Amino acid sequence: MPIALLALALSAFGIGTTEFVIMGLLPNVADDLEVPITSAGLLVTGYALGVVVGAPVLTAVLGRLPRKKTILVLSGIFLAGNLLCALAPSYGVLMVARFITACTHGAFFGIASVVAADLVTKDKQASAIAVVFTGSTVANVLGVPLGTFLGQHFGWRSTFWAVTAIALVATLGIAVLVPNIRQDNPPSFRAEMRVLKRRQVLLALLITVFGYGGVFTLFTYITPLLTDVTGFAESTVSWLLVLFGTGLFIGNLVAGKAADRRLMPTVYVVLLALSAVLFAFSATSHDKTAAAVSVLLLGATAFGTVPPLQMRILAKAGDAPAVASAFNISAFNVANAGGSFIGGRVIDAGYSMTALGPVAAVISLIGLAIAAYSGRLDTHGKPSDRDIAARSETAAEHAVEGAAHSPAEA
């Protein structure tokens, strides 16, 4: 794999850390800025909103730039956003800084997925994308716990200073290591947005929303589930979350390699396995050993969906891969928000925590059903559907092959 992927993965590590570390620092932020803990919690919501809004907009606006320059602009904005977080004199400024930082999140992963695919041959594209997203999985295993420890002992601003330093190193790494791959006749903003008219692109986004939506229906409430139902001490949960992060790392890499060989079968298998793990939580949550194994498997199957679903959207986007890929990152965040909302409604309705698993499984199974329908359209759909799919995949292949054989710009 090209060393340039490591620079992209380091940026992904910084982004993943800054997204989730705020959850462990909410009491510190609330005390320092003298706001209620519920107001501090809105920093999480504001970030998610920034991801959903910023991903397609920034990707389309920057779409006329060469992809390396686009990545550098996004990395620069991310760096500046975290610097503003570290210096924020008030809650309002911190909220704005979090929103600005989040706007680069989806756009970065969307463009980085395309760049990663450009850097390798067609048979290694999903693995290359998985390497980039490995940065995000490592952030959950190491970045978030270390960032939380740093913020709790040296003040929450120290965490954002650390992420700012990581962003600076990553930006320099991208500037030096990522080649300038020529992009002939980049599509206009209007042309990029037309990708949303393609049935298979919309179906791919729905697969992400429902397939991944089941994860956060359960995972949002994993701490009370493990403490109140399984009987783990609250101090043990942090170690179980490290186990979850380890599963993310394994599932991401394994699914990436599998998707390189057979894309849609990988989508089917991962979504089916995810649904089975979620459903099993209703039983495994009553035993500590079984619950720990389930947490590991949940991480593996949850992030095992990412490389194949990103490859699916790239395959169907044709000549507009960047915006489509960014929309898919937004779809993951819609899945997070929607799953969390549904899980909350299940609990508010008076059902026990163990009911979350089966409900989550049903949501992911809906994603599997949509994937099966989409896959069927590839071979058994209307002639127009098959033609569009063929043209889109051929265009995507030509774009990657052309990038691989074009000389790098000075």
Short mmCIF file of N, CA, C and O in Angstrom, two decimals, residues 238-326:
data_model
loop_
_atom_site.label_atom_id
_atom_site.label_comp_id
_atom_site.label_asym_id
_atom_site.label_seq_id
_atom_site.Cartn_x
_atom_site.Cartn_y
_atom_site.Cartn_z
N SER A 238 -15.26 1.11 30.31
CA SER A 238 -14.26 1.74 29.45
C SER A 238 -13.35 0.70 28.80
O SER A 238 -12.96 0.84 27.63
N TRP A 239 -13.04 -0.36 29.52
CA TRP A 239 -12.23 -1.43 28.96
C TRP A 239 -13.02 -2.23 27.92
O TRP A 239 -12.45 -2.69 26.91
N LEU A 240 -14.29 -2.39 28.15
CA LEU A 240 -15.13 -3.07 27.17
C LEU A 240 -15.25 -2.25 25.89
O LEU A 240 -15.33 -2.81 24.78
N LEU A 241 -15.22 -0.92 26.02
CA LEU A 241 -15.26 -0.07 24.84
C LEU A 241 -13.96 -0.15 24.06
O LEU A 241 -13.94 0.02 22.83
N VAL A 242 -12.85 -0.40 24.76
CA VAL A 242 -11.59 -0.67 24.05
C VAL A 242 -11.73 -1.96 23.25
O VAL A 242 -11.24 -2.07 22.11
N LEU A 243 -12.42 -2.94 23.83
CA LEU A 243 -12.69 -4.19 23.12
C LEU A 243 -13.53 -3.91 21.88
O LEU A 243 -13.29 -4.48 20.80
N PHE A 244 -14.51 -3.03 22.02
CA PHE A 244 -15.34 -2.63 20.88
C PHE A 244 -14.46 -1.99 19.80
O PHE A 244 -14.60 -2.29 18.61
N GLY A 245 -13.56 -1.11 20.21
CA GLY A 245 -12.67 -0.46 19.25
C GLY A 245 -11.77 -1.44 18.55
O GLY A 245 -11.46 -1.29 17.36
N THR A 246 -11.32 -2.47 19.27
CA THR A 246 -10.50 -3.52 18.65
C THR A 246 -11.30 -4.24 17.57
O THR A 246 -10.78 -4.55 16.49
N GLY A 247 -12.58 -4.48 17.86
CA GLY A 247 -13.45 -5.08 16.86
C GLY A 247 -13.60 -4.21 15.63
O GLY A 247 -13.60 -4.70 14.49
N LEU A 248 -13.72 -2.89 15.84
CA LEU A 248 -13.80 -1.96 14.72
C LEU A 248 -12.59 -2.11 13.80
O LEU A 248 -12.72 -2.16 12.58
N PHE A 249 -11.42 -2.17 14.41
CA PHE A 249 -10.16 -2.27 13.67
C PHE A 249 -10.14 -3.55 12.83
O PHE A 249 -9.83 -3.54 11.64
N ILE A 250 -10.48 -4.68 13.45
CA ILE A 250 -10.45 -5.97 12.76
C ILE A 250 -11.48 -6.01 11.64
O ILE A 250 -11.18 -6.41 10.50
N GLY A 251 -12.71 -5.63 11.97
CA GLY A 251 -13.78 -5.70 10.97
C GLY A 251 -13.52 -4.82 9.77
O GLY A 251 -13.80 -5.20 8.62
N ASN A 252 -12.96 -3.64 10.00
CA ASN A 252 -12.66 -2.70 8.93
C ASN A 252 -11.68 -3.31 7.92
O ASN A 252 -11.90 -3.27 6.71
N LEU A 253 -10.60 -3.90 8.42
CA LEU A 253 -9.58 -4.45 7.53
C LEU A 253 -10.05 -5.73 6.84
O LEU A 253 -9.83 -5.91 5.64
N VAL A 254 -10.70 -6.62 7.58
CA VAL A 254 -11.15 -7.88 6.99
C VAL A 254 -12.20 -7.63 5.92
O VAL A 254 -12.14 -8.20 4.82
N ALA A 255 -13.17 -6.77 6.22
CA ALA A 255 -14.22 -6.49 5.24
C ALA A 255 -13.66 -5.77 4.02
O ALA A 255 -14.14 -5.97 2.90
N GLY A 256 -12.66 -4.91 4.23
CA GLY A 256 -12.04 -4.23 3.10
C GLY A 256 -11.42 -5.21 2.13
O GLY A 256 -11.59 -5.10 0.91
N LYS A 257 -10.69 -6.21 2.65
CA LYS A 257 -10.08 -7.21 1.77
C LYS A 257 -11.14 -8.08 1.09
O LYS A 257 -11.02 -8.43 -0.10
N ALA A 258 -12.20 -8.42 1.81
CA ALA A 258 -13.27 -9.23 1.23
C ALA A 258 -13.99 -8.47 0.13
O ALA A 258 -14.34 -9.05 -0.91
N ALA A 259 -14.22 -7.17 0.35
CA ALA A 259 -14.92 -6.36 -0.65
C ALA A 259 -14.12 -6.21 -1.93
O ALA A 259 -14.69 -6.03 -3.01
N ASP A 260 -12.79 -6.27 -1.84
CA ASP A 260 -11.95 -6.23 -3.03
C ASP A 260 -12.23 -7.44 -3.93
O ASP A 260 -12.14 -7.34 -5.16
N ARG A 261 -12.56 -8.55 -3.33
CA ARG A 261 -12.79 -9.77 -4.10
C ARG A 261 -14.23 -9.86 -4.59
O ARG A 261 -14.47 -10.08 -5.78
N ARG A 262 -15.18 -9.66 -3.68
CA ARG A 262 -16.60 -9.77 -4.07
C ARG A 262 -17.37 -8.73 -3.26
O ARG A 262 -17.64 -8.94 -2.07
N LEU A 263 -17.75 -7.66 -3.92
CA LEU A 263 -18.31 -6.51 -3.21
C LEU A 263 -19.68 -6.79 -2.60
O LEU A 263 -19.86 -6.71 -1.39
N MET A 264 -20.66 -7.08 -3.44
CA MET A 264 -22.02 -7.22 -2.91
C MET A 264 -22.19 -8.42 -1.98
O MET A 264 -22.88 -8.31 -0.96
N PRO A 265 -21.56 -9.58 -2.27
CA PRO A 265 -21.64 -10.66 -1.27
C PRO A 265 -21.09 -10.23 0.08
O PRO A 265 -21.61 -10.65 1.12
N THR A 266 -20.04 -9.39 0.08
CA THR A 266 -19.51 -8.89 1.36
C THR A 266 -20.54 -8.02 2.07
O THR A 266 -20.71 -8.12 3.30
N VAL A 267 -21.23 -7.17 1.32
CA VAL A 267 -22.29 -6.33 1.91
C VAL A 267 -23.35 -7.22 2.55
O VAL A 267 -23.77 -6.97 3.70
N TYR A 268 -23.79 -8.25 1.83
CA TYR A 268 -24.84 -9.13 2.35
C TYR A 268 -24.38 -9.84 3.64
O TYR A 268 -25.10 -9.87 4.64
N VAL A 269 -23.18 -10.40 3.60
CA VAL A 269 -22.68 -11.18 4.74
C VAL A 269 -22.50 -10.30 5.97
O VAL A 269 -22.89 -10.67 7.09
N VAL A 270 -21.90 -9.11 5.76
CA VAL A 270 -21.64 -8.22 6.91
C VAL A 270 -22.96 -7.75 7.54
O VAL A 270 -23.10 -7.74 8.77
N LEU A 271 -23.92 -7.35 6.73
CA LEU A 271 -25.19 -6.88 7.27
C LEU A 271 -25.96 -8.00 7.98
O LEU A 271 -26.60 -7.78 9.00
N LEU A 272 -25.88 -9.22 7.41
CA LEU A 272 -26.54 -10.35 8.06
C LEU A 272 -25.86 -10.66 9.40
O LEU A 272 -26.53 -10.90 10.41
N ALA A 273 -24.52 -10.64 9.41
CA ALA A 273 -23.79 -10.90 10.66
C ALA A 273 -24.07 -9.82 11.70
O ALA A 273 -24.25 -10.11 12.88
N LEU A 274 -24.12 -8.55 11.26
CA LEU A 274 -24.44 -7.45 12.17
C LEU A 274 -25.82 -7.64 12.79
O LEU A 274 -26.00 -7.48 14.01
N SER A 275 -26.81 -8.00 11.97
CA SER A 275 -28.17 -8.21 12.46
C SER A 275 -28.20 -9.35 13.49
O SER A 275 -28.89 -9.25 14.51
N ALA A 276 -27.44 -10.40 13.22
CA ALA A 276 -27.41 -11.55 14.13
C ALA A 276 -26.79 -11.15 15.48
O ALA A 276 -27.30 -11.53 16.55
N VAL A 277 -25.71 -10.39 15.45
CA VAL A 277 -25.05 -9.95 16.68
C VAL A 277 -25.99 -9.05 17.49
O VAL A 277 -26.10 -9.18 18.72
N LEU A 278 -26.66 -8.13 16.81
CA LEU A 278 -27.59 -7.23 17.50
C LEU A 278 -28.73 -8.01 18.14
O LEU A 278 -29.10 -7.75 19.30
N PHE A 279 -29.30 -8.94 17.39
CA PHE A 279 -30.42 -9.73 17.92
C PHE A 279 -29.98 -10.55 19.13
O PHE A 279 -30.71 -10.69 20.12
N ALA A 280 -28.74 -11.09 19.06
CA ALA A 280 -28.25 -11.95 20.13
C ALA A 280 -28.04 -11.20 21.44
O ALA A 280 -28.01 -11.83 22.52
N PHE A 281 -27.92 -9.87 21.39
CA PHE A 281 -27.68 -9.09 22.60
C PHE A 281 -28.80 -9.28 23.63
O PHE A 281 -28.57 -9.13 24.83
N SER A 282 -30.00 -9.58 23.17
CA SER A 282 -31.11 -9.77 24.12
C SER A 282 -30.82 -10.94 25.05
O SER A 282 -31.31 -10.98 26.19
N ALA A 283 -30.01 -11.91 24.58
CA ALA A 283 -29.66 -13.06 25.41
C ALA A 283 -28.27 -12.92 26.01
O ALA A 283 -28.07 -13.19 27.21
N THR A 284 -27.30 -12.47 25.21
CA THR A 284 -25.91 -12.42 25.68
C THR A 284 -25.68 -11.36 26.75
O THR A 284 -24.72 -11.45 27.52
N SER A 285 -26.56 -10.35 26.81
CA SER A 285 -26.36 -9.28 27.79
C SER A 285 -26.58 -9.75 29.23
O SER A 285 -26.27 -9.01 30.17
N HIS A 286 -27.07 -10.98 29.41
CA HIS A 286 -27.30 -11.49 30.76
C HIS A 286 -26.09 -12.25 31.31
O HIS A 286 -26.12 -12.71 32.46
N ASP A 287 -25.05 -12.41 30.49
CA ASP A 287 -23.86 -13.12 30.92
C ASP A 287 -22.63 -12.28 30.60
O ASP A 287 -22.49 -11.78 29.47
N LYS A 288 -21.73 -12.09 31.55
CA LYS A 288 -20.61 -11.18 31.36
C LYS A 288 -19.67 -11.62 30.24
O LYS A 288 -19.24 -10.80 29.41
N THR A 289 -19.35 -12.91 30.19
CA THR A 289 -18.44 -13.39 29.15
C THR A 289 -19.07 -13.26 27.77
O THR A 289 -18.45 -12.76 26.82
N ALA A 290 -20.34 -13.68 27.67
CA ALA A 290 -21.04 -13.60 26.39
C ALA A 290 -21.21 -12.15 25.96
O ALA A 290 -21.09 -11.81 24.77
N ALA A 291 -21.47 -11.27 26.91
CA ALA A 291 -21.64 -9.86 26.58
C ALA A 291 -20.33 -9.26 26.07
O ALA A 291 -20.32 -8.47 25.12
N ALA A 292 -19.21 -9.61 26.69
CA ALA A 292 -17.92 -9.10 26.26
C ALA A 292 -17.60 -9.55 24.84
O ALA A 292 -17.12 -8.76 24.00
N VAL A 293 -17.88 -10.82 24.55
CA VAL A 293 -17.67 -11.33 23.19
C VAL A 293 -18.58 -10.59 22.20
O VAL A 293 -18.17 -10.25 21.08
N SER A 294 -19.81 -10.33 22.62
CA SER A 294 -20.76 -9.63 21.75
C SER A 294 -20.31 -8.20 21.46
O SER A 294 -20.52 -7.70 20.35
N VAL A 295 -19.71 -7.55 22.44
CA VAL A 295 -19.20 -6.19 22.23
C VAL A 295 -18.11 -6.20 21.17
O VAL A 295 -18.07 -5.35 20.28
N LEU A 296 -17.21 -7.18 21.24
CA LEU A 296 -16.15 -7.31 20.23
C LEU A 296 -16.74 -7.55 18.85
O LEU A 296 -16.34 -6.92 17.87
N LEU A 297 -17.71 -8.47 18.77
CA LEU A 297 -18.33 -8.81 17.49
C LEU A 297 -19.15 -7.64 16.94
O LEU A 297 -19.21 -7.43 15.72
N LEU A 298 -19.76 -6.88 17.85
CA LEU A 298 -20.52 -5.71 17.40
C LEU A 298 -19.58 -4.71 16.73
O LEU A 298 -19.90 -4.15 15.67
N GLY A 299 -18.42 -4.47 17.34
CA GLY A 299 -17.46 -3.57 16.73
C GLY A 299 -17.01 -4.07 15.37
O GLY A 299 -16.94 -3.29 14.40
N ALA A 300 -16.73 -5.36 15.27
CA ALA A 300 -16.23 -5.92 14.01
C ALA A 300 -17.27 -5.83 12.90
O ALA A 300 -16.97 -5.44 11.76
N THR A 301 -18.52 -6.19 13.21
CA THR A 301 -19.55 -6.16 12.17
C THR A 301 -20.02 -4.74 11.86
O THR A 301 -20.37 -4.44 10.72
N ALA A 302 -20.00 -3.87 12.87
CA ALA A 302 -20.43 -2.49 12.64
C ALA A 302 -19.51 -1.79 11.65
O ALA A 302 -19.96 -1.23 10.64
N PHE A 303 -18.20 -1.82 11.91
CA PHE A 303 -17.28 -1.12 11.01
C PHE A 303 -16.92 -1.97 9.81
O PHE A 303 -16.32 -1.47 8.85
N GLY A 304 -17.30 -3.25 9.82
CA GLY A 304 -17.15 -4.07 8.63
C GLY A 304 -18.04 -3.61 7.50
O GLY A 304 -17.82 -3.95 6.33
N THR A 305 -19.05 -2.81 7.82
CA THR A 305 -19.94 -2.29 6.77
C THR A 305 -19.30 -1.13 6.00
O THR A 305 -19.69 -0.85 4.86
N VAL A 306 -18.33 -0.44 6.59
CA VAL A 306 -17.86 0.82 6.02
C VAL A 306 -17.15 0.68 4.68
O VAL A 306 -17.57 1.31 3.68
N PRO A 307 -16.08 -0.14 4.56
CA PRO A 307 -15.41 -0.23 3.25
C PRO A 307 -16.32 -0.69 2.11
O PRO A 307 -16.33 -0.07 1.04
N PRO A 308 -17.12 -1.78 2.29
CA PRO A 308 -17.97 -2.19 1.18
C PRO A 308 -19.05 -1.18 0.82
O PRO A 308 -19.37 -1.00 -0.36
N LEU A 309 -19.62 -0.49 1.81
CA LEU A 309 -20.65 0.50 1.50
C LEU A 309 -20.05 1.72 0.81
O LEU A 309 -20.68 2.33 -0.06
N GLN A 310 -18.82 2.11 1.19
CA GLN A 310 -18.14 3.19 0.48
C GLN A 310 -17.81 2.78 -0.96
O GLN A 310 -17.95 3.58 -1.89
N MET A 311 -17.39 1.55 -1.15
CA MET A 311 -17.08 1.07 -2.50
C MET A 311 -18.35 0.99 -3.35
O MET A 311 -18.33 1.28 -4.55
N ARG A 312 -19.45 0.61 -2.73
CA ARG A 312 -20.71 0.51 -3.47
C ARG A 312 -21.13 1.87 -4.01
O ARG A 312 -21.53 2.01 -5.16
N ILE A 313 -21.02 2.91 -3.16
CA ILE A 313 -21.43 4.24 -3.60
C ILE A 313 -20.48 4.76 -4.69
O ILE A 313 -20.91 5.41 -5.64
N LEU A 314 -19.19 4.44 -4.58
CA LEU A 314 -18.24 4.87 -5.61
C LEU A 314 -18.53 4.17 -6.94
O LEU A 314 -18.44 4.78 -8.01
N ALA A 315 -18.90 2.89 -6.87
CA ALA A 315 -19.19 2.14 -8.09
C ALA A 315 -20.41 2.67 -8.81
O ALA A 315 -20.48 2.65 -10.04
N LYS A 316 -21.39 3.16 -8.06
CA LYS A 316 -22.63 3.63 -8.66
C LYS A 316 -22.63 5.12 -8.96
O LYS A 316 -23.53 5.62 -9.64
N ALA A 317 -21.63 5.86 -8.47
CA ALA A 317 -21.61 7.31 -8.67
C ALA A 317 -21.08 7.70 -10.04
O ALA A 317 -21.32 8.80 -10.52
N GLY A 318 -20.32 6.82 -10.68
CA GLY A 318 -19.80 7.11 -12.01
C GLY A 318 -18.87 8.30 -12.02
O GLY A 318 -17.82 8.29 -11.40
N ASP A 319 -19.27 9.39 -12.72
CA ASP A 319 -18.40 10.54 -12.90
C ASP A 319 -18.52 11.56 -11.76
O ASP A 319 -17.97 12.66 -11.86
N ALA A 320 -19.22 11.23 -10.68
CA ALA A 320 -19.35 12.16 -9.54
C ALA A 320 -19.07 11.43 -8.23
O ALA A 320 -19.88 11.45 -7.31
N PRO A 321 -17.90 10.77 -8.12
CA PRO A 321 -17.65 9.95 -6.93
C PRO A 321 -17.47 10.75 -5.65
O PRO A 321 -17.82 10.27 -4.57
N ALA A 322 -16.90 11.96 -5.74
CA ALA A 322 -16.57 12.72 -4.52
C ALA A 322 -17.82 13.11 -3.75
O ALA A 322 -17.92 12.89 -2.53
N VAL A 323 -18.79 13.73 -4.43
CA VAL A 323 -20.01 14.16 -3.75
C VAL A 323 -20.81 12.96 -3.25
O VAL A 323 -21.33 12.95 -2.14
N ALA A 324 -20.90 11.91 -4.08
CA ALA A 324 -21.65 10.72 -3.66
C ALA A 324 -21.02 10.09 -2.43
O ALA A 324 -21.71 9.68 -1.49
N SER A 325 -19.69 10.02 -2.41
CA SER A 325 -18.99 9.47 -1.26
C SER A 325 -19.23 10.31 -0.01
O SER A 325 -19.44 9.78 1.09
N ALA A 326 -19.22 11.64 -0.17
CA ALA A 326 -19.48 12.53 0.97
C ALA A 326 -20.92 12.37 1.47
O ALA A 326 -21.17 12.39 2.68
#
